[in-house]
Short mmCIF file of C-alpha atoms in Angstrom, two decimals:
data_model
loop_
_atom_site.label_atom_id
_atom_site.label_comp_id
_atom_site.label_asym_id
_atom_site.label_seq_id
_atom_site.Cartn_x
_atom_site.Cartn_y
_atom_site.Cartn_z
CA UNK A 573 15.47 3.37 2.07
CA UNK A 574 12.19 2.66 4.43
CA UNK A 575 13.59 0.42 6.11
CA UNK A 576 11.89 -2.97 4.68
CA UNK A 577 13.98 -5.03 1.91
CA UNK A 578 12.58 -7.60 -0.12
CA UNK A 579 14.01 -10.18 -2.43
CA UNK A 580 14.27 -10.81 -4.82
CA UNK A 581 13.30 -7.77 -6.85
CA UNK A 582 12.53 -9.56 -9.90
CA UNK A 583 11.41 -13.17 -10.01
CA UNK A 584 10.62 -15.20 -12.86
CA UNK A 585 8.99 -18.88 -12.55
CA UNK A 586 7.22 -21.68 -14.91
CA UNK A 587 4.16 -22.48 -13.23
CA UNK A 588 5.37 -26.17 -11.51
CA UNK A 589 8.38 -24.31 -10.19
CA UNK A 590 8.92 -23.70 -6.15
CA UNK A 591 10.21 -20.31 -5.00
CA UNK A 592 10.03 -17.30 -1.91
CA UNK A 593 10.14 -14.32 -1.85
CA UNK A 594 11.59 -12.61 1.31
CA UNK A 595 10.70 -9.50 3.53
CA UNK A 596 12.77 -8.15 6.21
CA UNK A 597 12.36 -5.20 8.43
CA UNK A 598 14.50 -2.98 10.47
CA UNK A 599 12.00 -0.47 12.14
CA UNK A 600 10.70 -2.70 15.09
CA UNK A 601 7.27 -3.09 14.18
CA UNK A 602 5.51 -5.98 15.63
CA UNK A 603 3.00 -6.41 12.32
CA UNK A 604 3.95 -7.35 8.78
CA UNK A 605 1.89 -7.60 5.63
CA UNK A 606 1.89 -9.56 1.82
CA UNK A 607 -0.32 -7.00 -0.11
CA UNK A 608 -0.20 -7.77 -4.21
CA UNK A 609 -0.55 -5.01 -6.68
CA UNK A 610 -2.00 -5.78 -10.18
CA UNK A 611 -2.40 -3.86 -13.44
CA UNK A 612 -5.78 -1.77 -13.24
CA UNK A 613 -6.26 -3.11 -9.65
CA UNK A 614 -6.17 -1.34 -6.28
CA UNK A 615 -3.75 -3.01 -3.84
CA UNK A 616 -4.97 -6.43 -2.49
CA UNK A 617 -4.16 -7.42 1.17
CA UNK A 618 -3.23 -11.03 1.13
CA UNK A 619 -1.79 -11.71 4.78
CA UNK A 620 -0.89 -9.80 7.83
CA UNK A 621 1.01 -11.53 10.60
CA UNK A 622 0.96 -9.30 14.31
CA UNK A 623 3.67 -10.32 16.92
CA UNK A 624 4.16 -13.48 14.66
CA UNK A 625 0.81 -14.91 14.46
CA UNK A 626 -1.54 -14.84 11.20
CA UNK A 627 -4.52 -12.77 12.07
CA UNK A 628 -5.72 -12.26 8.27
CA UNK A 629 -5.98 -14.70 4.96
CA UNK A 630 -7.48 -12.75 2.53
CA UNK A 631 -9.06 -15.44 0.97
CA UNK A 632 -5.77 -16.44 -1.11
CA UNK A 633 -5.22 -19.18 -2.92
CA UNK A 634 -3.00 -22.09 -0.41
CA UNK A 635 -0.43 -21.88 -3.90
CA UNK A 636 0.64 -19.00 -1.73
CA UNK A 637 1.89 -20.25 1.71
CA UNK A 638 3.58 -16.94 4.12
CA UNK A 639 5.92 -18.02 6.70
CA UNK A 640 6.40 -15.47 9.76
CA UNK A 641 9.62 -16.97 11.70
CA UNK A 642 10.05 -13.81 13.58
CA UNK A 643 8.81 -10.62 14.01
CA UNK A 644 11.58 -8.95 11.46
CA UNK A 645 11.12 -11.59 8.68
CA UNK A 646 8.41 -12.38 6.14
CA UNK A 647 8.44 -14.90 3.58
CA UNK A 648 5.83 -15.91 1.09
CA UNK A 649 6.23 -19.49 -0.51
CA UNK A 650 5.66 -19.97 -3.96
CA UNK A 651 4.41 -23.52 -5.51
CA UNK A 652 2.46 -24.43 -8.88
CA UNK A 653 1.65 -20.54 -9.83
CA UNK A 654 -0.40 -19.27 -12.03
CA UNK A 655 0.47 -16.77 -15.57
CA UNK A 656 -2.50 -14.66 -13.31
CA UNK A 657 -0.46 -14.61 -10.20
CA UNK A 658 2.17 -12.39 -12.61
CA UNK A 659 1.96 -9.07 -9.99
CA UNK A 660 4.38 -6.94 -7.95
CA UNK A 661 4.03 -8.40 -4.43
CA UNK A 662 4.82 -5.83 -1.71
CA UNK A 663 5.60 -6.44 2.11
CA UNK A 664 4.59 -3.97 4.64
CA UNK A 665 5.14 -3.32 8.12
CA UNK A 666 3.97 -1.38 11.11
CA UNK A 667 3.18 -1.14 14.90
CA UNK A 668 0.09 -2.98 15.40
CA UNK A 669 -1.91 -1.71 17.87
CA UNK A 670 0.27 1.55 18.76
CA UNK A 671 0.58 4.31 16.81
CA UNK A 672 -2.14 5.22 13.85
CA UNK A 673 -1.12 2.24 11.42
CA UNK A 674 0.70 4.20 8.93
CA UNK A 675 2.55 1.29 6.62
CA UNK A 676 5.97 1.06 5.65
CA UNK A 677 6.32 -0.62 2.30
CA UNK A 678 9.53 -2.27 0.34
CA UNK A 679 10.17 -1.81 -3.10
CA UNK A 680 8.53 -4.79 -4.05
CA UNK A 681 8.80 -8.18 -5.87
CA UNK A 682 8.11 -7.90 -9.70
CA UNK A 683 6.72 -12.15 -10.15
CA UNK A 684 6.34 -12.87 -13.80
CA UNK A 685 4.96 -15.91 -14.23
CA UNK A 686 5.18 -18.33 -17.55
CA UNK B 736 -16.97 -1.57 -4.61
CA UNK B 737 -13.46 -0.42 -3.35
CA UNK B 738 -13.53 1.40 0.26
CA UNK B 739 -11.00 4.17 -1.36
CA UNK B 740 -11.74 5.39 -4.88
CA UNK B 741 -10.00 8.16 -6.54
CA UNK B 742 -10.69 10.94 -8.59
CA UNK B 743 -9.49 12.00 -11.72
CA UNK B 744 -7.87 8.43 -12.45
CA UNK B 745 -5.18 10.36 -13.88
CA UNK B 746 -4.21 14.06 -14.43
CA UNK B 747 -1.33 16.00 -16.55
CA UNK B 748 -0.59 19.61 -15.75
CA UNK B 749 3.04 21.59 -16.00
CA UNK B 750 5.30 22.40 -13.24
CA UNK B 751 4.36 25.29 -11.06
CA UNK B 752 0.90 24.80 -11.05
CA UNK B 753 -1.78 22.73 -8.35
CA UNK B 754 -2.44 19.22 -8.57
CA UNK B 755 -6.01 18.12 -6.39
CA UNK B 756 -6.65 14.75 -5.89
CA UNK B 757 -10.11 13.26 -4.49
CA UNK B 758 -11.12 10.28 -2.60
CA UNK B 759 -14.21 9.10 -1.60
CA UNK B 760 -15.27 5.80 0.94
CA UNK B 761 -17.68 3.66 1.80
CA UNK B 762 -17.59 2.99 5.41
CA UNK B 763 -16.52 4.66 9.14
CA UNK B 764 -12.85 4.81 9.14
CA UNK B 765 -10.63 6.08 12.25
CA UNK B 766 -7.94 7.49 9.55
CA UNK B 767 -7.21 8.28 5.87
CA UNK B 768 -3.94 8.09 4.52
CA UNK B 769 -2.30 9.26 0.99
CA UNK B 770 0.60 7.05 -0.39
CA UNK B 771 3.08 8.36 -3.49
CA UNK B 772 4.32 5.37 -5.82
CA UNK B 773 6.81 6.03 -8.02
CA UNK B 774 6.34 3.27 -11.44
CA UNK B 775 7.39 -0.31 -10.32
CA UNK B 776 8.27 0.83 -6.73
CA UNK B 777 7.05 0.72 -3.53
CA UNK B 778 4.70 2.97 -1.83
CA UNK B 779 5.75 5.47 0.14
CA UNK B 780 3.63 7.32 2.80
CA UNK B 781 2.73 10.53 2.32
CA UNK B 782 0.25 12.03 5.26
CA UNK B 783 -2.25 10.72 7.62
CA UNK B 784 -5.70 12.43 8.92
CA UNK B 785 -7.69 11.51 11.52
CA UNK B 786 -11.52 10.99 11.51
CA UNK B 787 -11.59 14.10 14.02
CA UNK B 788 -9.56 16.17 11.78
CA UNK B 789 -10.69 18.65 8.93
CA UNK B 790 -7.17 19.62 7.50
CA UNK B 791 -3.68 18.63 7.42
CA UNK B 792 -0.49 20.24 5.79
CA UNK B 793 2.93 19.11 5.33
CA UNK B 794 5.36 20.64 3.35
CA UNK B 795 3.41 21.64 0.11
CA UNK B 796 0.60 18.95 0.40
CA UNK B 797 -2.34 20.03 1.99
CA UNK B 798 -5.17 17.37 2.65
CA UNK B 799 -8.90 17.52 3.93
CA UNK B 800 -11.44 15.20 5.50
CA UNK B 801 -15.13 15.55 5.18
CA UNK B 802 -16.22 12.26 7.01
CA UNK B 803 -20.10 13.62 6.21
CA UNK B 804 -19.59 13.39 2.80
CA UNK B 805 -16.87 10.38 3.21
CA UNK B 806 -14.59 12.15 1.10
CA UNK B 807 -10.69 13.38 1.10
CA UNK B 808 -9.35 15.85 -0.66
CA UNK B 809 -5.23 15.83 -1.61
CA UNK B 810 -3.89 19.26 -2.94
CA UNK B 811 -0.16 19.38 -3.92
CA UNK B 812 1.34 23.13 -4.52
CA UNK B 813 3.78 24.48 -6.95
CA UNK B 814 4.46 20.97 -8.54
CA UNK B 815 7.24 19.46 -9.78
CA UNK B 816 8.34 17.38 -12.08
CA UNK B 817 9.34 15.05 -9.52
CA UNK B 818 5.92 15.04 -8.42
CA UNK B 819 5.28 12.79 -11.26
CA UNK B 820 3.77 9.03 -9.90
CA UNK B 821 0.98 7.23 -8.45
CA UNK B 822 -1.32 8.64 -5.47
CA UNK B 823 -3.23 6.50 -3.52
CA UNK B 824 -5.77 7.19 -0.49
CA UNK B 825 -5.97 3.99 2.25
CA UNK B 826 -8.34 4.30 4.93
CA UNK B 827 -8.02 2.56 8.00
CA UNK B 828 -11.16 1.32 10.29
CA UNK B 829 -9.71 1.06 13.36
CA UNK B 830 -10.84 -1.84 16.10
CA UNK B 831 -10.19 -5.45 15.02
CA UNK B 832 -9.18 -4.05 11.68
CA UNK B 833 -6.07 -2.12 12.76
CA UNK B 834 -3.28 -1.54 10.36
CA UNK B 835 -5.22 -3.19 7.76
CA UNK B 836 -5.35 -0.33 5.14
CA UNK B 837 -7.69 -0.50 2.30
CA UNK B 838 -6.87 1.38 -0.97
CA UNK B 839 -8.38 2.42 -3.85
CA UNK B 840 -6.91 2.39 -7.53
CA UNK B 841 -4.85 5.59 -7.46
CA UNK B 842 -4.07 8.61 -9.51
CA UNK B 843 -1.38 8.88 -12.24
CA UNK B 844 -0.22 12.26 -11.79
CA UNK B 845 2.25 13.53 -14.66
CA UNK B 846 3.81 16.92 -14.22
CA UNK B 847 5.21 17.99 -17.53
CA UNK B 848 8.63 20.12 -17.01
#
């Protein structure tokens, strides 16, 4: 247990569908990532939110919309995906701007997509 | 080119015996950090070194920094077969990029019982 949950664990979608995946963490930390991990691929950052605002877009496609209510939740939004998108999407979190940036991850959302 | 990159891309030994790990990077970083991902899980961190440190132990992993040659080293002792998953080195530049880790492709490690 590290302290960050995500759901749901496994996720599968046709590509018109609409769904989120959700990220919540219980360590305090003021900064919370979307990073997506392909086959063969090193981890991609997608998003990082600090004290609530975006501060990076990786370039990602706006089929993927995050949503940063507070500092303890993280959703990504889903909409019109592609069978490429298919990855495990992991959410992060750590003290930005205190503390050496070590990242605590979830377990991940496995998104298969049809 | 990926910032981290890792060397061998994977490795098989038995229990009991070393496991070494490299890294290598492109650019100035203020820290490097190794990660351990089980299949299908999350990442879990492992140990951090700063850019002003040569060596770091904890426990049976020992790591090293050569920021002249931009390169890492990550040695596990006496393995196990627990040991068995991903490694992956992240390095962290520090200033506006904070936090934002970059890694490289990993190492499947396999310890055979």
């Amino acid at each position: 247990e590290t302290g960050v949950t995500q759901t749901p664990r496994h996720l599968v979608m046709g590509m018109t569908n609409k769904k989120s995946l959700k990220c919540e963490q219980h360590l305090g930390h003021n900064a919370m990532y979307w990073y997506k991990q392909s086959a063969k691929k090193p981890l991609e950052l997608m998003f990082v939110y600090s004290l609530e605002e975006r501060v990076e877009n990786n370039s990602v496609p706006s089929r993927f919309s995050p949503e940063c209510p507070n500092s303890s939740h993280l959703f990504l939004h889903l909409h019109t995906l592609q069978p490429e998108d298919s990855a495990l999407y992991l959410c992060a979190s750590s003290h930005h701007d205190r503390g050496p940036g070590e990242l605590f991850f979830g377990e991940g959302s496995r998104l298969t997509v049809l | 080119s990926q910032q981290g990159e890792e060397d061998p891309q994977a490795l098989s030994i038995q229990e009991g015996e070393n496991a070494t790990m490299n890294c290598s990077y492109k650019t100035s970083i203020n820290n490097l950090q190794w990660y351990r991902q089980n299949s299908g899980r999350g990442l879990v961190h492992l140990i951090l070194i700063r850019s002003n440190e040569r060596e770091k132990h904890s426990g049976r992993l020992r790591v090293t920094l050569d920021t002249s040659k931009k390169s890492s080293s990550l040695l596990i002792t006496a393995s196990r077969a627990a040991d068995t998953a991903s490694y992956f080195c992240a390095t962290d530049r520090g200033g506006t990029s904070y936090g934002k880790l970059t890694f490289g492709q990993g190492t499947i490690l396999t310890v055979h019982p």
